[in-house]
Coordinates of C-alpha atoms in Angstrom, one line a residue:
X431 CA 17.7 -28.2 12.2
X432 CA 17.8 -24.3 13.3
X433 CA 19.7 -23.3 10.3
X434 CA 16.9 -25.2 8.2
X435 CA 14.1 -23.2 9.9
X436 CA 16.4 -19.9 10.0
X437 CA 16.4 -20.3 5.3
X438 CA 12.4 -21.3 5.5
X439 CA 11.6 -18.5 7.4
X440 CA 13.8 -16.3 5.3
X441 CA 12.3 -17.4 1.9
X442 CA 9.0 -17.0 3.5
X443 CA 10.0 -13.6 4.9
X444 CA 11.4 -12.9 0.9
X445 CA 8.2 -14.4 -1.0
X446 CA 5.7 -12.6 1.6
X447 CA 7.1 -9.3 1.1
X448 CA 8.0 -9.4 -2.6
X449 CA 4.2 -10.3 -3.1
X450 CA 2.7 -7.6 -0.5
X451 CA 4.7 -4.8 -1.9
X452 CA 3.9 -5.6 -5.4
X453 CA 7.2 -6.3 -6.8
X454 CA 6.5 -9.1 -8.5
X455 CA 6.1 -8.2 -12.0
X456 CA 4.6 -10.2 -15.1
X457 CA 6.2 -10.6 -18.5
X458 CA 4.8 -7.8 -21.2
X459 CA 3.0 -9.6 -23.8
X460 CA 2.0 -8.5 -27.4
X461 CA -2.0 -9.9 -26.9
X462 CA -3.7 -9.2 -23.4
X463 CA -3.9 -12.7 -21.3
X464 CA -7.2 -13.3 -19.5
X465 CA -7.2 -12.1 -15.6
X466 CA -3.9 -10.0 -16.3
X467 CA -2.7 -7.7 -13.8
X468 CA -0.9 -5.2 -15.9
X469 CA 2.2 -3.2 -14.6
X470 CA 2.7 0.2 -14.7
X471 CA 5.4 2.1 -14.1
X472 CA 5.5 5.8 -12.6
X473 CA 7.5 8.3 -11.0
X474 CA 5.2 9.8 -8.2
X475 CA 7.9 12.8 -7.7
X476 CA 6.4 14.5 -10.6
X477 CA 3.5 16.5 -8.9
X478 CA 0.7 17.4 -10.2
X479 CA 1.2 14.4 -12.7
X480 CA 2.1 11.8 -10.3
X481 CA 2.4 12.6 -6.6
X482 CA 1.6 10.3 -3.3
X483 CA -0.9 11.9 -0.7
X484 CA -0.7 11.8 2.8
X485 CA -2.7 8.5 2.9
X486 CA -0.2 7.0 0.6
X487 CA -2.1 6.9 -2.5
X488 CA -1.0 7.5 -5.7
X489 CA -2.4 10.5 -7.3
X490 CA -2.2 13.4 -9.7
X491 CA -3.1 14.3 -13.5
X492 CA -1.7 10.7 -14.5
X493 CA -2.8 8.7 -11.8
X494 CA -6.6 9.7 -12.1
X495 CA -6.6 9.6 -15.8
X496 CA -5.0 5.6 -15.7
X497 CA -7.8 5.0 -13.1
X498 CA -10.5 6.6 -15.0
X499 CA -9.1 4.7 -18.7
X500 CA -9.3 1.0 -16.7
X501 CA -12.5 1.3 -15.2
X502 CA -14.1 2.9 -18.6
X503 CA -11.6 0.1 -20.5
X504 CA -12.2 -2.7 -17.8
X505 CA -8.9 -3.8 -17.2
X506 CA -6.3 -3.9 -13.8
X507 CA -3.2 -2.9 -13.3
X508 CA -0.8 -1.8 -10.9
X509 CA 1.5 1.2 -10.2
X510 CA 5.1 0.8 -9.7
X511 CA 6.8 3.6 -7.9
X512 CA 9.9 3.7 -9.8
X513 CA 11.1 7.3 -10.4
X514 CA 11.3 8.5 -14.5
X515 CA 14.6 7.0 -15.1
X516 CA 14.4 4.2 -13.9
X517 CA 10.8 3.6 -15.2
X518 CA 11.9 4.3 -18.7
X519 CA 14.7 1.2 -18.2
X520 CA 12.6 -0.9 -16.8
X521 CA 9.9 -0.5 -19.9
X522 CA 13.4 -1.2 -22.3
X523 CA 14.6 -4.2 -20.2
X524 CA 10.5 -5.7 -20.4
X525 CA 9.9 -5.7 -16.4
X526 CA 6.9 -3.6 -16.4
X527 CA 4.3 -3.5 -19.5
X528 CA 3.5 0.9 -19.9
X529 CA 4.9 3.6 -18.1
X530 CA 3.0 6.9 -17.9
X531 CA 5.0 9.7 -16.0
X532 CA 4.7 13.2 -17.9
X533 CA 6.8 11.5 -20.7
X534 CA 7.2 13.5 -23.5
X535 CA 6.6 12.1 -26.7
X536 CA 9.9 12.4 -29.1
X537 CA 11.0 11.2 -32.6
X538 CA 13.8 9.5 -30.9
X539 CA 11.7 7.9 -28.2
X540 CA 9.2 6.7 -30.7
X541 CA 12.2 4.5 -32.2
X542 CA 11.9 2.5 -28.9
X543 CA 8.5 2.5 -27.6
X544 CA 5.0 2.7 -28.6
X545 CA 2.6 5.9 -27.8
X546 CA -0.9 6.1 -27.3
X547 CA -2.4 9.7 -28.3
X548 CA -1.5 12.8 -26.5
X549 CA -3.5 13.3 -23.5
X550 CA -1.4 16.2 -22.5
X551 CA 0.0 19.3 -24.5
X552 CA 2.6 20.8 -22.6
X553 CA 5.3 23.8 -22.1
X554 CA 8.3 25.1 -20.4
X555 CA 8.8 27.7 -18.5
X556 CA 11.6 29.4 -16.6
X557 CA 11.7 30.0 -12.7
X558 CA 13.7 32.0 -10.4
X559 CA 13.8 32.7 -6.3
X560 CA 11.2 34.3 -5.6
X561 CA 13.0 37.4 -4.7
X562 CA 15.7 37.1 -7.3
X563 CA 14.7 40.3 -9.4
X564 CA 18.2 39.8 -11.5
X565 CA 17.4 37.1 -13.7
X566 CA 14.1 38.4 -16.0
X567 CA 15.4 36.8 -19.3
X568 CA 17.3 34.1 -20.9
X569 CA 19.9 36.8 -21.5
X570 CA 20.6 37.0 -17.7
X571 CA 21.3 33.4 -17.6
X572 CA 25.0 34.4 -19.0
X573 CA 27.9 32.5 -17.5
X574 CA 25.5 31.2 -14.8
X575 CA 24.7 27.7 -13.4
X576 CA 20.8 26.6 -14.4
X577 CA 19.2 23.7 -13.0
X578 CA 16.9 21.1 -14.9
X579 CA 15.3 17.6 -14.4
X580 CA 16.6 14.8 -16.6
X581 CA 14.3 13.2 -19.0
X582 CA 12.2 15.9 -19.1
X583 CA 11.2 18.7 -21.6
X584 CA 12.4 21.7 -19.5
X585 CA 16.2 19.4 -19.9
X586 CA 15.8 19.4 -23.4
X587 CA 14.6 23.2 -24.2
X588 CA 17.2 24.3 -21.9
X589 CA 20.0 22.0 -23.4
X590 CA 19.0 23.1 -27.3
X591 CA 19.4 27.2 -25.9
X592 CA 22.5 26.7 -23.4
X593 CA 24.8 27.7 -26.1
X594 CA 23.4 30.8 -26.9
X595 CA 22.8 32.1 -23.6
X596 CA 25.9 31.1 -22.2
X597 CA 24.6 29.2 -18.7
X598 CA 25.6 25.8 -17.4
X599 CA 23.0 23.0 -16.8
X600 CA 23.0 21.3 -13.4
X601 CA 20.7 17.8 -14.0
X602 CA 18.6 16.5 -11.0
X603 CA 16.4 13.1 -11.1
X604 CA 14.0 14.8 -9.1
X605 CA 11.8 18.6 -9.1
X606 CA 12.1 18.8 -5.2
X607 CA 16.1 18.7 -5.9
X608 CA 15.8 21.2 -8.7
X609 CA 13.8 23.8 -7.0
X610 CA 16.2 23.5 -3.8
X611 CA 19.3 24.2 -5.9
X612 CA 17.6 27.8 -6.9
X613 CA 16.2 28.5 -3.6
X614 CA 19.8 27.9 -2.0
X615 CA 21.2 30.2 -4.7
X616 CA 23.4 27.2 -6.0
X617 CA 21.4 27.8 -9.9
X618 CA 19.7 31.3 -10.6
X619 CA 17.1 29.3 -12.7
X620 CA 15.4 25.8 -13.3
X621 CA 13.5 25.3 -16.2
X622 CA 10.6 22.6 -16.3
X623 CA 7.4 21.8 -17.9
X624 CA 4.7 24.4 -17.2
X625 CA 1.9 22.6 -15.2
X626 CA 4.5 21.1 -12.7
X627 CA 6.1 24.9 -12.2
X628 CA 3.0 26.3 -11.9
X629 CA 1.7 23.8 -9.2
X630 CA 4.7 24.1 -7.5
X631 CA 4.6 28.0 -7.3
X632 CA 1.2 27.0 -5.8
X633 CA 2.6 24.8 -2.8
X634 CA 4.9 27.7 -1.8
X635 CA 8.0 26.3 -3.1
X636 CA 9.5 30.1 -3.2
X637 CA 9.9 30.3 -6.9
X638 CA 8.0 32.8 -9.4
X639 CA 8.1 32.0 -13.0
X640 CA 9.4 34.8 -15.4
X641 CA 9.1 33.9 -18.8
X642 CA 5.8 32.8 -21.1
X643 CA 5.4 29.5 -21.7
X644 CA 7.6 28.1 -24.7
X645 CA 6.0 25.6 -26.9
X646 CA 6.7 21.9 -26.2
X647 CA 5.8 18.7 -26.8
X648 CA 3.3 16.7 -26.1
X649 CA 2.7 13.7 -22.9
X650 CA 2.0 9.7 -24.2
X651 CA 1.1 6.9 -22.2
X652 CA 4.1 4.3 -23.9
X653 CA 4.7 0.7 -24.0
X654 CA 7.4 -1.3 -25.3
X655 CA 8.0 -1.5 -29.4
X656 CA 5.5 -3.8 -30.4
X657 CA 4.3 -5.2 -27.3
X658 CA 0.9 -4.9 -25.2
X659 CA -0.9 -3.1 -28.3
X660 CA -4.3 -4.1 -26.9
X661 CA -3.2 -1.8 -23.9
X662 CA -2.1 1.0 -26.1
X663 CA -5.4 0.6 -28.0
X664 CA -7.6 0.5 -24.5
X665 CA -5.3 3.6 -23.5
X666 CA -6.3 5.4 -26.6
X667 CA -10.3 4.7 -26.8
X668 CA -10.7 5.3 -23.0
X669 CA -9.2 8.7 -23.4
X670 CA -11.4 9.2 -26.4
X671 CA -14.1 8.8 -24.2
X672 CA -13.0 10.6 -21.0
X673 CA -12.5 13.2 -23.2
X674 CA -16.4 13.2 -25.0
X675 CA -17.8 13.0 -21.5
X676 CA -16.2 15.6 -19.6
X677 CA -14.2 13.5 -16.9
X678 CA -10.7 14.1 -18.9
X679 CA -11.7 18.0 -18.4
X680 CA -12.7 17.6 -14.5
X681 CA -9.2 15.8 -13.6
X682 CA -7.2 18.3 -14.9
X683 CA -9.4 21.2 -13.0
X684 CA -9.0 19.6 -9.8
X685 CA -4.8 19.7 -10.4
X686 CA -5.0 22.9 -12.7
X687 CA -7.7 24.6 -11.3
X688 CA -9.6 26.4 -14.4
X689 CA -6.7 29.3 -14.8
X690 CA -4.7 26.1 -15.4
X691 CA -1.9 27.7 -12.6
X692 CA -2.6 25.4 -10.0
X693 CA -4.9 24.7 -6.8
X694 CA -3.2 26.9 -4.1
X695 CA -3.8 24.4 -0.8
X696 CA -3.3 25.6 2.5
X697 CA 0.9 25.4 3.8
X698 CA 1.1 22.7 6.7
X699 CA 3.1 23.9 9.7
X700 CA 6.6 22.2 10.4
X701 CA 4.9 20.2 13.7
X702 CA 1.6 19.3 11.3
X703 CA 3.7 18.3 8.6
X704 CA 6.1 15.8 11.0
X705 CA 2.9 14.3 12.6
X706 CA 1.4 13.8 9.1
X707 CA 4.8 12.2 7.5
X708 CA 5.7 10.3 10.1
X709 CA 3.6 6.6 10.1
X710 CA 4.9 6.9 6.3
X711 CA 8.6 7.3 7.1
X712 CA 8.5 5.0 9.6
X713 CA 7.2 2.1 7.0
X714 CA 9.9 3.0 5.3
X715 CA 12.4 2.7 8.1
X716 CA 11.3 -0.7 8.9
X717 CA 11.6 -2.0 5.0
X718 CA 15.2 -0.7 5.4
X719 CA 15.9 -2.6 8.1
X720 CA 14.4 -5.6 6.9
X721 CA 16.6 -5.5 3.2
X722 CA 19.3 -4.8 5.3
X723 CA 18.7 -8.1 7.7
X724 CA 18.0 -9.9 4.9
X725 CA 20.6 -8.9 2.3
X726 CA 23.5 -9.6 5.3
X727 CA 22.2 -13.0 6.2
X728 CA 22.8 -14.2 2.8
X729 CA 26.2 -12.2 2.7
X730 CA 27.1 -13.6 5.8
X731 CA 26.7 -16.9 3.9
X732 CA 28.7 -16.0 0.9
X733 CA 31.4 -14.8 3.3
X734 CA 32.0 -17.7 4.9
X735 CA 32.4 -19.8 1.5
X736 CA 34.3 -17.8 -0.1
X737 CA 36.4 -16.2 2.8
X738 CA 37.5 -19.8 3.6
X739 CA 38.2 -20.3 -0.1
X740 CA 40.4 -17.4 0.1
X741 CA 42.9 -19.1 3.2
X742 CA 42.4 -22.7 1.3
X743 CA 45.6 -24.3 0.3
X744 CA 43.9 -25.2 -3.0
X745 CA 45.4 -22.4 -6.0
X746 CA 42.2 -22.8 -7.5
X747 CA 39.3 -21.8 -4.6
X748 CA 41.7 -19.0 -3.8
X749 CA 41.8 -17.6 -7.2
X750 CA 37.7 -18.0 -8.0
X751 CA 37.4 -16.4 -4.0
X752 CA 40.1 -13.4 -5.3
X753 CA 37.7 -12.9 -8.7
X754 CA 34.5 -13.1 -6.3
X755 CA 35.8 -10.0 -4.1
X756 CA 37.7 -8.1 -7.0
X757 CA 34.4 -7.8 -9.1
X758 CA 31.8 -7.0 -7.0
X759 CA 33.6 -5.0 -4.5
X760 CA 34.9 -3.1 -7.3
X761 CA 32.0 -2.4 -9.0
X762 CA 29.8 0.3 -7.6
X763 CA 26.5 -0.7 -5.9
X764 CA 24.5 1.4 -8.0
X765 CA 25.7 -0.1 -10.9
X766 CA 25.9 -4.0 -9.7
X767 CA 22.2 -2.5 -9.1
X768 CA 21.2 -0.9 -12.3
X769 CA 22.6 -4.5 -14.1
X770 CA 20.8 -7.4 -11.9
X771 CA 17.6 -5.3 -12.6
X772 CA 17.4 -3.5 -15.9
X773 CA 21.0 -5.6 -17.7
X774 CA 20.4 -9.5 -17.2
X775 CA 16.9 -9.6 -17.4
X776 CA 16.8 -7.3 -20.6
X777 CA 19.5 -9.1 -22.1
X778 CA 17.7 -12.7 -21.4
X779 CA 14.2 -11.8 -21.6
X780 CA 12.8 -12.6 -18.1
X781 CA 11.3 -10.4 -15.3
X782 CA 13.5 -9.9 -12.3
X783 CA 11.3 -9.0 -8.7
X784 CA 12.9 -5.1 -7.6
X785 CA 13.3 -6.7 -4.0
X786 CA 14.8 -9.9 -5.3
X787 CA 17.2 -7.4 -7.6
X788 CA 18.1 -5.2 -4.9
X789 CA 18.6 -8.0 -2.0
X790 CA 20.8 -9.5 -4.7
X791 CA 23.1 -6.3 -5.0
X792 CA 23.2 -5.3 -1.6
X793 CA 24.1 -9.6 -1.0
X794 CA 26.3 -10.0 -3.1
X795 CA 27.8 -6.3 -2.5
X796 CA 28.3 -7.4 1.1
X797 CA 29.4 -10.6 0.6
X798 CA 32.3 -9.7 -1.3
X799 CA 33.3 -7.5 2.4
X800 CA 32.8 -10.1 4.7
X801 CA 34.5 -12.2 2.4
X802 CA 37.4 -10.3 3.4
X803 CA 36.5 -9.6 7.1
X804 CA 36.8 -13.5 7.5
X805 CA 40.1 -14.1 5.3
X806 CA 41.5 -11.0 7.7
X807 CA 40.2 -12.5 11.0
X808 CA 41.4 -16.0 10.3
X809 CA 44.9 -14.8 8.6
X810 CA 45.4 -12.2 11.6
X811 CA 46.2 -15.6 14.0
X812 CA 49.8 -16.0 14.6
X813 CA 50.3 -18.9 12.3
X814 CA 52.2 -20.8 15.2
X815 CA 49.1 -21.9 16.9
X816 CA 48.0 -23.8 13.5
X817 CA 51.5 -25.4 13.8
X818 CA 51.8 -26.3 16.9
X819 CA 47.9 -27.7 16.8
X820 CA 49.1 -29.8 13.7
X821 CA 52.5 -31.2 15.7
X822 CA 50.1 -32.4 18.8
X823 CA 47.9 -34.2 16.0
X824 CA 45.1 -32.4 15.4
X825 CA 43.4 -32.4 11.9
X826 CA 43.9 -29.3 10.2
X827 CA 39.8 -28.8 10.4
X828 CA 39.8 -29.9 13.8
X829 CA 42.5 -27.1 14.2
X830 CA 40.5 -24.7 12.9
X831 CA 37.5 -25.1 14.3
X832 CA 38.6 -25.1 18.3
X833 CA 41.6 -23.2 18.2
X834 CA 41.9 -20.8 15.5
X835 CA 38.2 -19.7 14.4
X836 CA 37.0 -18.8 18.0
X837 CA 40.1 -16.2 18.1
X838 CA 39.6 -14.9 14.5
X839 CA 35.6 -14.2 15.8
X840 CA 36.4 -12.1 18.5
X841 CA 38.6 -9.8 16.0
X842 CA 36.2 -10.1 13.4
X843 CA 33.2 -8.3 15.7
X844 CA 34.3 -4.8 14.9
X845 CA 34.1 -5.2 11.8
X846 CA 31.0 -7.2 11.5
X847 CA 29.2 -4.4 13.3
X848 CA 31.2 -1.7 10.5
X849 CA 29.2 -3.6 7.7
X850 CA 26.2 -3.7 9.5
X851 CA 26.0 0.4 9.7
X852 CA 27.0 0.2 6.1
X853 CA 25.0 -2.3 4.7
X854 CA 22.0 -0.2 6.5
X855 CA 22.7 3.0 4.6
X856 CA 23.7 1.6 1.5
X857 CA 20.0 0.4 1.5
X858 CA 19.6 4.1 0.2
X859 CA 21.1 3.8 -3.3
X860 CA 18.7 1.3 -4.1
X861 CA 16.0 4.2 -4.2
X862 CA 17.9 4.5 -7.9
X863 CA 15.8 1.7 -9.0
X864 CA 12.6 2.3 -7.6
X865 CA 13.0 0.6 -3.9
X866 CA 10.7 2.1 -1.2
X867 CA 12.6 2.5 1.5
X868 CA 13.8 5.1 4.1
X869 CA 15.1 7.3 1.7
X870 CA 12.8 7.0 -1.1
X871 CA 10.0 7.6 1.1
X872 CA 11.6 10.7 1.9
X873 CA 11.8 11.8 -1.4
X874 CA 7.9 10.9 -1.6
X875 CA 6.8 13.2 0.8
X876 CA 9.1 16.1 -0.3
X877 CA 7.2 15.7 -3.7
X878 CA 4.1 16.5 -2.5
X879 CA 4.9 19.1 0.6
X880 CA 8.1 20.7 -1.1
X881 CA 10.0 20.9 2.4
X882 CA 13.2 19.0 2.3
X883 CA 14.6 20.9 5.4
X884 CA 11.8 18.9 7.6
X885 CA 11.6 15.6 5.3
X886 CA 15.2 15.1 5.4
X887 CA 16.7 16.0 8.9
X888 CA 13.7 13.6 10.0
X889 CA 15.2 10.8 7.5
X890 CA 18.5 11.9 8.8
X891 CA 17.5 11.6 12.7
X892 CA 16.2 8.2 11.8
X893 CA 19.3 6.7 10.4
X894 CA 21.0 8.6 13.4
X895 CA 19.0 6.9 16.2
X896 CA 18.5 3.5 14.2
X897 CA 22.4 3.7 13.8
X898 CA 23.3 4.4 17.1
X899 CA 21.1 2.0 19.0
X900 CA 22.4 -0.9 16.6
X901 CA 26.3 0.5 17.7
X902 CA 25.5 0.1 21.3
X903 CA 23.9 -3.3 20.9
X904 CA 26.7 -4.8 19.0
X905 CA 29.3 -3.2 20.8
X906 CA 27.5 -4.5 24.1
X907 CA 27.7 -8.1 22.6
X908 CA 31.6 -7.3 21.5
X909 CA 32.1 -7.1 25.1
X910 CA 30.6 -10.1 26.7
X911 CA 32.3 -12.3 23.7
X912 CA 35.7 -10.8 24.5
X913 CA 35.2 -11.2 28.4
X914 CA 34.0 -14.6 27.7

């Protein structure tokens, strides 16, 4: 009866979440269905296209022009946080129905997706340290390390030039990263598209651009080849008529201001800045612990089947319980991660929830360790106590249950606690594919303030203290099992 209640109150814990943090995404259709809610996916580290404020709303150049296009268009939709890369994947693999993100439009991206008309014409430019008075031209950048963002223009203009200047390119998914790598003296240079330099330079992120603005391509709103053209089209005439009535030129003033090199906004201090990020780091700190709860109660489960498989006397469960723990402990979580939510359901044409995709990597990730957590514990038993249980005539279940099991728990604590701690942090990775959680929210807030010194060591104290306290508890319970 208490297991029973224990798996309804998961499920509901798994079904009220997936729903409140919008993961739930609907299958991309070719003709508009009535009362759709249309996906969107975003980056929001790609100030001042895509940024989220200090009241967690999503804004910038993109975000107020796909407000301004439904309400003109009258249609809804909803923004999923998912980082460039992995918002391009998921328009591929059909999980979400348009992506706008600063996304250039290419010949060889056109071959895949769908683009509405420019709404942006864009640039790069080069930056340097801000007192780096070295590096003036692309003829400095000789045998030199240069940093770029992938997936962007600044990558490509700085890949189709690396040659003839000589430098190496250091990629980054994110600008916050980028800009840190120059700061610490790591790369002499980043390159990257113009407004987003510009607005950085704005924030105080200690860079100064150096060069003029090369010519680059132009920004798209895209969907899927084929797919959600009555989107496309509503994209398309509600720029058209932003555009006639002024409100396409107002958005980009309040992000450009009218010299179109930013709106300089007053620096926070370190102590303003950790009272305004913290509410929003915490959130995140408690969606980590709950994946992590979550994704070990289910690994706990798979442990136990297939960790008794692997001690079973029958050739068969051992070998499927051997294939179970070869494959998806050998497989890295970020890619187990990467195929549950971009592979299978673009191979098979479904929609996969990102909190049902990432609880199924980190479960099944898990699993495959306690798996062998149990098969140690219970193998670690001298084997004499199985024998001499079997010569008084006890069942060989019955055996295992009174004698050997209890024994193989107590060893088994340590351990259990090990893959708590790194079931916890592993809950980071999944920021890869868009989950919001401790980490990712980190890299939310650096977006907008540009300080990763305070942003991270507060991440970092979290996992410290969050870490620590769930050592002490566990090791406390180690205890009173061991002296019991």
């Amino acid at each position: 009866m208490k297991k029973s209640r224990v798996m309804w109150l998961v499920m509901a814990l798994l079904l009220f979440f997936g729903v409140s943090t919008g993961s739930f995404a609907t299958t991309a259709t070719a003709q508009a269905q009535e009362g759709k809610t249309y996906q969107i996916a975003t980056d929001i580290t790609f100030a001042p296209f895509e940024f989220q404020n200090s009241k967690g709303q999503f804004v910038g150049i993109d975000m107020d022009l796909m407000a301004a296009i439904a309400k003109d268009q009258n249609f809804s939709y909803e923004i999923k946080p998912l980082g460039f890369n992995a918002a391009v994947q998921a328009l591929q693999s059909n999980q979400v129905d348009g992506v706008i993100a600063g996304m250039s439009i290419t010949d060889e991206r056109k071959q895949t997706f769908d683009f509405s008309k420019p709404y942006f014409d864009s640039g790069v430019v080069m930056a340097v340290k801000q007192d780096n008075d070295t590096v003036k031209t692309y003829e400095d950048l000789r045998g030199k390390r240069v940093a770029v963002k992938t997936g962007t223009e600044g990558y490509t203009f700085a890949d189709s030039i690396k040659d003839k200047y000589g430098f190496t390119m250091v990629p980054f998914d994110d600008s916050s990263q980028m800009y840190d790598d120059v700061k610490t003296g790591n790369s002499v240079a980043c390159f990257d598209d113009y407004p987003v330099l510009a607005y950085g330079v704005t924030q105080n992120t200690g860079l100064k651009l150096v060069t003029e603005k090369e010519p680059g391509g132009s920004y798209g709103f895209a969907v899927s080849k084929g797919q959600n053209q009555e989107l496309l089209q509503k994209f398309n005439a509600g720029l058209a008529n932003l555009r006639s009535n002024g409100e396409y030129d107002k958005i980009l003033e309040t992000y450009l201001g009218k010299d179109g090199k930013g709106v300089v906004t007053e620096k926070l201090s370190r102590w303003e800045l950790i009272q305004q990020s913290f509410p929003y780091l915490v959130n995140g700190l408690l969606k980590t612990l709950l994946y992590t709860i979550v994704s070990l109660f289910f690994a706990f489960i798979l442990g136990l089947i297939f960790g008794f498989m692997k001690v079973s006397h029958n050739r068969i469960l051992r070998a499927i319980a051997t294939i179970f723990v070869d494959v998806f402990r050998g497989v890295p979580l970020l890619v187990l991660a990467f195929f549950i939510y971009f592979g299978i359901p673009g191979a098979l044409g479904f929609t996969m929830p990102l909190f049902v995709a990432s609880i199924l990597a980190l479960s099944l990730n898990a699993g495959a360790y306690v798996t062998e957590i149990i098969r140690g514990g219970i193998q670690s038993i001298d084997r004499g106590q199985m024998e001499a249980a079997r010569s008084l005539g006890l069942p060989y279940r019955t055996a295992m249950v009174k004698i050997i099991i209890p024994q193989a728990v107590k060893l088994m604590i340590p351990s259990f606690i090990n893959q708590l701690v790194i079931t916890l942090k592993d809950t980071s990775i999944l920021s890869a594919i868009g989950l919001v959680e401790l980490t990712q929210s980190g890299k939310i807030v650096i977006a907008r303030t540009l300080d990763s010194f305070t942003i991270w060591l507060m991440v970092a104290l979290m996992y410290l203290i969050v870490i620590t306290i769930l050592t002490k508890i566990s090791n406390h319970i180690e205890r009173k099992v061991s002296n019991g």
